[in-house]
CSV table of N, CA and C in Angstrom, one decimal:
chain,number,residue,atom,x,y,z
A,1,UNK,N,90.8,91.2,85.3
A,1,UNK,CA,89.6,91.9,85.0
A,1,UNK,C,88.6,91.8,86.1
A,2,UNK,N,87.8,92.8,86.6
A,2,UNK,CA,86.7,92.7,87.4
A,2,UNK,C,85.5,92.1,87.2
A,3,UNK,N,85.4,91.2,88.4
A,3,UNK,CA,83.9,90.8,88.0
A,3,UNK,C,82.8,91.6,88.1
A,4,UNK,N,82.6,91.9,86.9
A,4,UNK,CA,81.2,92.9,86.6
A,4,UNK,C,80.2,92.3,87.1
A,5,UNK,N,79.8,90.7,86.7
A,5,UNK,CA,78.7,90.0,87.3
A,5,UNK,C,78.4,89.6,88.8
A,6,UNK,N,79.3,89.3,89.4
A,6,UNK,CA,79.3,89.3,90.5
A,6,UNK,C,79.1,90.6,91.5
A,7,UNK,N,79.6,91.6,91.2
A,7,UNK,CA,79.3,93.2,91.4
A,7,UNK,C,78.0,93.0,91.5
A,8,UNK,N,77.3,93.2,90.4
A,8,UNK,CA,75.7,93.4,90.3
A,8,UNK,C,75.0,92.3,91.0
A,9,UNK,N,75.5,91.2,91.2
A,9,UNK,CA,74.7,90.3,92.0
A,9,UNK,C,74.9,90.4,93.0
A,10,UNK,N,75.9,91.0,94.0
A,10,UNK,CA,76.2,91.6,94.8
A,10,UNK,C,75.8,92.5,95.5
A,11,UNK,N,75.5,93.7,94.2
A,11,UNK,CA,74.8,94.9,94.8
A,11,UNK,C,73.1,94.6,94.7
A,12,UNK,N,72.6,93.4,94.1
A,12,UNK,CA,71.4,93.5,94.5
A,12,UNK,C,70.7,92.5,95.7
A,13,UNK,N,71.8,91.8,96.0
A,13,UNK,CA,71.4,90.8,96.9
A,13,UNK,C,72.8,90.6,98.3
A,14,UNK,N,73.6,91.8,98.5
A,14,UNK,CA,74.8,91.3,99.1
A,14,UNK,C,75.3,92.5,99.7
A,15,UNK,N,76.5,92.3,100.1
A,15,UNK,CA,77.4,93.1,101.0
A,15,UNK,C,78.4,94.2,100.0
A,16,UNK,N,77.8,94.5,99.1
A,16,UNK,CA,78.4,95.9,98.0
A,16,UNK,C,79.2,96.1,98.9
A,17,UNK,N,79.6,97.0,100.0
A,17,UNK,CA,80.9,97.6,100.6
A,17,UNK,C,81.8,96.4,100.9
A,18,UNK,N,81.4,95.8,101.1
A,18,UNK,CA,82.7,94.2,101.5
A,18,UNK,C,83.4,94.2,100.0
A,19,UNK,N,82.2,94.2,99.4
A,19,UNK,CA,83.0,93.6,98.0
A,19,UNK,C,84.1,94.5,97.1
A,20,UNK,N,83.4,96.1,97.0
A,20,UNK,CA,84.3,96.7,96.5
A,20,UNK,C,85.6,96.7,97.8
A,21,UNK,N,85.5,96.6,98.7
A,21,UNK,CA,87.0,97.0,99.6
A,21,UNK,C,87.6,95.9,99.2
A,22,UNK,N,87.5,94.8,98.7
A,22,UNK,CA,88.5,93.7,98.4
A,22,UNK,C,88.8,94.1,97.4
A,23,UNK,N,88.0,94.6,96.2
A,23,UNK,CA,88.3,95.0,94.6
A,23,UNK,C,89.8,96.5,94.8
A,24,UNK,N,89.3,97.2,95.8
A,24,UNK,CA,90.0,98.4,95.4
A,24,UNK,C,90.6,98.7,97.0
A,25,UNK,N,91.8,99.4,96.8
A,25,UNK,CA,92.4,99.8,98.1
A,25,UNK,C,92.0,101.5,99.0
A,26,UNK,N,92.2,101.5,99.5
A,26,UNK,CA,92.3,102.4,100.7
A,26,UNK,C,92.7,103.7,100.2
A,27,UNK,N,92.3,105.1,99.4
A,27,UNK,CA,93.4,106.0,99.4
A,27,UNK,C,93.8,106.8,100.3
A,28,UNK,N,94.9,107.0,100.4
A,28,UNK,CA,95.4,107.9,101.2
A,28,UNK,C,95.0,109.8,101.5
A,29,UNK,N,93.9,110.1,100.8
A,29,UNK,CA,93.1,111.2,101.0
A,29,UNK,C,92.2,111.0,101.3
A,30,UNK,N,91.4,112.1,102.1
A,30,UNK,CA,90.2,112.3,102.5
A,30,UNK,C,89.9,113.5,102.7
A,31,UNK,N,88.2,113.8,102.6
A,31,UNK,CA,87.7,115.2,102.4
A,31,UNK,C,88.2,115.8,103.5
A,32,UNK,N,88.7,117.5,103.7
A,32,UNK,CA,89.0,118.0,104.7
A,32,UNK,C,87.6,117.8,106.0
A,33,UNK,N,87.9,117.6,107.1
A,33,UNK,CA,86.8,117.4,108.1
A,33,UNK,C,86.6,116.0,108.3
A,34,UNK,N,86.5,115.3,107.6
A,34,UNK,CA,85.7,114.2,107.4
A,34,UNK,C,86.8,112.7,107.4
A,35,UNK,N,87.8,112.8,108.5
A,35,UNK,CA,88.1,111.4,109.2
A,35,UNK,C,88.0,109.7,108.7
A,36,UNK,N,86.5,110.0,108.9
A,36,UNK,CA,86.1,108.1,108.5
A,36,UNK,C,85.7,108.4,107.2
A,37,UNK,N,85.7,109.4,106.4
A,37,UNK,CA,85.3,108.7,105.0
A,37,UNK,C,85.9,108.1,104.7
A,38,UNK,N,84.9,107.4,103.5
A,38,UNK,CA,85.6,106.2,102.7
A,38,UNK,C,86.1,106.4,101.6
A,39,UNK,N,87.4,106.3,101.1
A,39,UNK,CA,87.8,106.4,99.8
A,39,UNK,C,88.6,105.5,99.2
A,40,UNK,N,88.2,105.3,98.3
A,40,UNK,CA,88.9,104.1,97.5
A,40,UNK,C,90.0,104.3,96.6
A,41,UNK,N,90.8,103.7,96.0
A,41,UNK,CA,91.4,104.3,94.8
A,41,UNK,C,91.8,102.8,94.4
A,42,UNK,N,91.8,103.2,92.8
A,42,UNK,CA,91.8,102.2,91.5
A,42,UNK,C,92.8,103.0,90.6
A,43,UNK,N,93.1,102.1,89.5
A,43,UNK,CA,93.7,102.2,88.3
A,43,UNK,C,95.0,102.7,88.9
A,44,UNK,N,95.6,103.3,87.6
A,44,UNK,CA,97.3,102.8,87.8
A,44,UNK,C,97.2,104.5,88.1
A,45,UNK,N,98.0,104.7,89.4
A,45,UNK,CA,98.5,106.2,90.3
A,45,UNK,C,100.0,105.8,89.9
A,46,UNK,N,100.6,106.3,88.8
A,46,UNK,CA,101.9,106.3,88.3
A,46,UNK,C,102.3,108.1,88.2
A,47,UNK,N,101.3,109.0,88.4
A,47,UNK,CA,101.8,110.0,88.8
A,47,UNK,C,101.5,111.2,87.7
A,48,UNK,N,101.6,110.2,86.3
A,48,UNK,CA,101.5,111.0,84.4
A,48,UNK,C,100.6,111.5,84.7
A,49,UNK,N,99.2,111.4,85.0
A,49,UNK,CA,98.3,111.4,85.0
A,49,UNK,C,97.5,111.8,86.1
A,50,UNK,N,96.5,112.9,86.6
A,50,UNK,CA,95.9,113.3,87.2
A,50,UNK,C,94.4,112.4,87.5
A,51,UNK,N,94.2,111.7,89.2
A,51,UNK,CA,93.3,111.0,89.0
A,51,UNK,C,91.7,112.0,89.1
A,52,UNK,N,90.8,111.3,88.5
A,52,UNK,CA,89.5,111.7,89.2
A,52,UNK,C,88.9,111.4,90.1
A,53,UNK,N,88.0,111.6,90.6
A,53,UNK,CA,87.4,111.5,91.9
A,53,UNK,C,85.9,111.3,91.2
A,54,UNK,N,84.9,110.1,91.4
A,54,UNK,CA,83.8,109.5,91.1
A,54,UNK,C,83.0,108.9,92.3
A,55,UNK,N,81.5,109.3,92.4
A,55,UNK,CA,81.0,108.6,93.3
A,55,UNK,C,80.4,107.3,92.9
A,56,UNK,N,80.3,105.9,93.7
A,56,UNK,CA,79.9,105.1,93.0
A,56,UNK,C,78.2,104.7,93.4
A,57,UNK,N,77.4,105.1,92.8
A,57,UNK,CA,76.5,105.0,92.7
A,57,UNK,C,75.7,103.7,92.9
A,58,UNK,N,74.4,103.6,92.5
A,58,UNK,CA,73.3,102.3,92.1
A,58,UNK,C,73.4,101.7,90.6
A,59,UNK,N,73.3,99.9,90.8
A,59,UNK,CA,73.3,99.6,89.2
A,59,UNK,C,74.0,99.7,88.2
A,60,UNK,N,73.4,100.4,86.8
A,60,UNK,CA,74.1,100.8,86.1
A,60,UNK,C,75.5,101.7,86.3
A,61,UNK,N,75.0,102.6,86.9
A,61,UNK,CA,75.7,103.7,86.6
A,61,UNK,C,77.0,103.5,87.7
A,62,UNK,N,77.0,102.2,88.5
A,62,UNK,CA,78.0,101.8,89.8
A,62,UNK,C,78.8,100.5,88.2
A,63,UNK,N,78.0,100.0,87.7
A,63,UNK,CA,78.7,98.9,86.8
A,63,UNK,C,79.8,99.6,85.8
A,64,UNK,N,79.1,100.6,84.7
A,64,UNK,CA,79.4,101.2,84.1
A,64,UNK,C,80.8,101.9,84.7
A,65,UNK,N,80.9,102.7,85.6
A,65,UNK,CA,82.2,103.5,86.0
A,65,UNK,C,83.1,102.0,86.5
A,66,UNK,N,82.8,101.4,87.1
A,66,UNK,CA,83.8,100.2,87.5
A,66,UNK,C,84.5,99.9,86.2
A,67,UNK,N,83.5,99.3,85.4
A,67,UNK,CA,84.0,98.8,84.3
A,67,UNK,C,85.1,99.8,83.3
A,68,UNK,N,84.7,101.2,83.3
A,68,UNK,CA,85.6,102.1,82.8
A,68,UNK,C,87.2,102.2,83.2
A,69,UNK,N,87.0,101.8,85.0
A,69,UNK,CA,88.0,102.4,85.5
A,69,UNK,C,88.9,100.9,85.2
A,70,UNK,N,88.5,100.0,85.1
A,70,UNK,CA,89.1,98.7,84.8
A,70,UNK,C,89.6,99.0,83.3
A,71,UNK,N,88.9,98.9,82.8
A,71,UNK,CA,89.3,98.9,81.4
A,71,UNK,C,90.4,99.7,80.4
A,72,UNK,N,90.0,100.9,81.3
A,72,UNK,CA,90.8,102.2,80.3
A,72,UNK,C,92.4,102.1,81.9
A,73,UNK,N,92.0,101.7,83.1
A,73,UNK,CA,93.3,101.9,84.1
A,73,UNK,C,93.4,102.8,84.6
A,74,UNK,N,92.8,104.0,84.4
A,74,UNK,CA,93.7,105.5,84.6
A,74,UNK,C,93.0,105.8,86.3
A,75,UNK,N,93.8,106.0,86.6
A,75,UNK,CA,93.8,107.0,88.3
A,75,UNK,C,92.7,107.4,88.7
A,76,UNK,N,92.2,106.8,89.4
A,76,UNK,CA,90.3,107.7,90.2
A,76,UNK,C,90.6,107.2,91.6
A,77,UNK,N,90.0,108.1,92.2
A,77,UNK,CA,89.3,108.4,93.3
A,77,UNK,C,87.9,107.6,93.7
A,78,UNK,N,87.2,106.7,93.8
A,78,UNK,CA,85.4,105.9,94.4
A,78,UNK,C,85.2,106.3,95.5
A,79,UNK,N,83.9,106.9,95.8
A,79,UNK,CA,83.3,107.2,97.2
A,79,UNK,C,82.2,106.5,97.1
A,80,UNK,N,81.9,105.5,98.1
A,80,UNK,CA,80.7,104.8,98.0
A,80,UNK,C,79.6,105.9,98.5
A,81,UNK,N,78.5,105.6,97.5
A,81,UNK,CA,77.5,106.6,97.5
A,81,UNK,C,76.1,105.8,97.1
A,82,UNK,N,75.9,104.5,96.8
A,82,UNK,CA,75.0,103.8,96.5
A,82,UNK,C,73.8,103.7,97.8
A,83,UNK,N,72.7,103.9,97.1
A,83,UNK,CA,71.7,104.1,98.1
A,83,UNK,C,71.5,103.9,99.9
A,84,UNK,N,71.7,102.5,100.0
A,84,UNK,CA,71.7,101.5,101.2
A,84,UNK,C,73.1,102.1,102.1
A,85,UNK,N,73.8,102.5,101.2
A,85,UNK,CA,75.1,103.1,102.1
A,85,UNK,C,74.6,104.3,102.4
A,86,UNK,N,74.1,105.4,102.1
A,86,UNK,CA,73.5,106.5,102.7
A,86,UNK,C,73.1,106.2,103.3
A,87,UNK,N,72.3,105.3,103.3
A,87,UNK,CA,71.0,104.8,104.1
A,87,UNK,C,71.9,104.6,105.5
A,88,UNK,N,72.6,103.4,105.5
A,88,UNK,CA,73.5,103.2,106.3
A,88,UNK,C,73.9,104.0,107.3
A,89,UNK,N,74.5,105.2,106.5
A,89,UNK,CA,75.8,106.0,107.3
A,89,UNK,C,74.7,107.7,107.7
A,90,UNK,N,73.6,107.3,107.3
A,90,UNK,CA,72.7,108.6,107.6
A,90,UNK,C,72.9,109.3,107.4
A,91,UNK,N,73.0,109.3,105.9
A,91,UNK,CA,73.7,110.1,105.3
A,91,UNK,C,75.0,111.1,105.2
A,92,UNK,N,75.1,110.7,106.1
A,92,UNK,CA,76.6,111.2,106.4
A,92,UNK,C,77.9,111.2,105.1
A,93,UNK,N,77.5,109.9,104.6
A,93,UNK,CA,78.7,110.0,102.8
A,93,UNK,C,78.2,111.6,102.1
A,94,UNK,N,77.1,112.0,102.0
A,94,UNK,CA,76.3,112.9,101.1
A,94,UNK,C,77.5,114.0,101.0
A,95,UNK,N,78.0,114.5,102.4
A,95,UNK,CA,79.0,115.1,102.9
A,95,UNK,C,80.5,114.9,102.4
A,96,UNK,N,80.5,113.9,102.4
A,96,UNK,CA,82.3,113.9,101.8
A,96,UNK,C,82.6,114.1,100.4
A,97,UNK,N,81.3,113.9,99.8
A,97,UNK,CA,81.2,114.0,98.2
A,97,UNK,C,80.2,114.5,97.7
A,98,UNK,N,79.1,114.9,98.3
A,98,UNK,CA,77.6,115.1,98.0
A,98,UNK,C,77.6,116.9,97.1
């Protein structure tokens, strides 16, 4: 199971993209154009099932979808999208998923 707590302590005082790239791997898609984006993929890709694609946001609403995608398993797609990462990438993420 994911540490929810450490997530949030993370994202308020820490390296949020360090942390999720240890949590979740690499997917093998990316937006047409757009090379360096970042995309994550979670839950079980067994194939039954069609994944979704979710941006991960600030806070709640970054805790909340982790915790869903943990819980329930099913196939998604994460694009980091939480504030400091725009900030970061100059907005440039807005683009791959915006």
């Amino acid at each position: 199971m994911i540490d929810l707590l450490n997530i949030a302590k993370t994202e308020a005082n820490g390296n949020l993209f360090n942390e999720l790239s240890n949590i979740f791997e690499k997917a093998d898609v990316k937006p047409d154009g757009y090379p360096d984006a970042v995309v994550w993929q979670g839950g079980n890709h067994d194939g039954k099932i069609n994944p979704v694609a979710h941006s991960l946001t600030d806070a709640y609403a970054l805790l909340g979808t982790i915790a869903a995608v943990d819980i329930l398993g099913l196939p998604y797609y994460g694009v980091p999208m939480w504030s400091q990462y725009r900030h970061d990438t100059k907005l440039e993420a807005l683009a791959w998923f915006g």
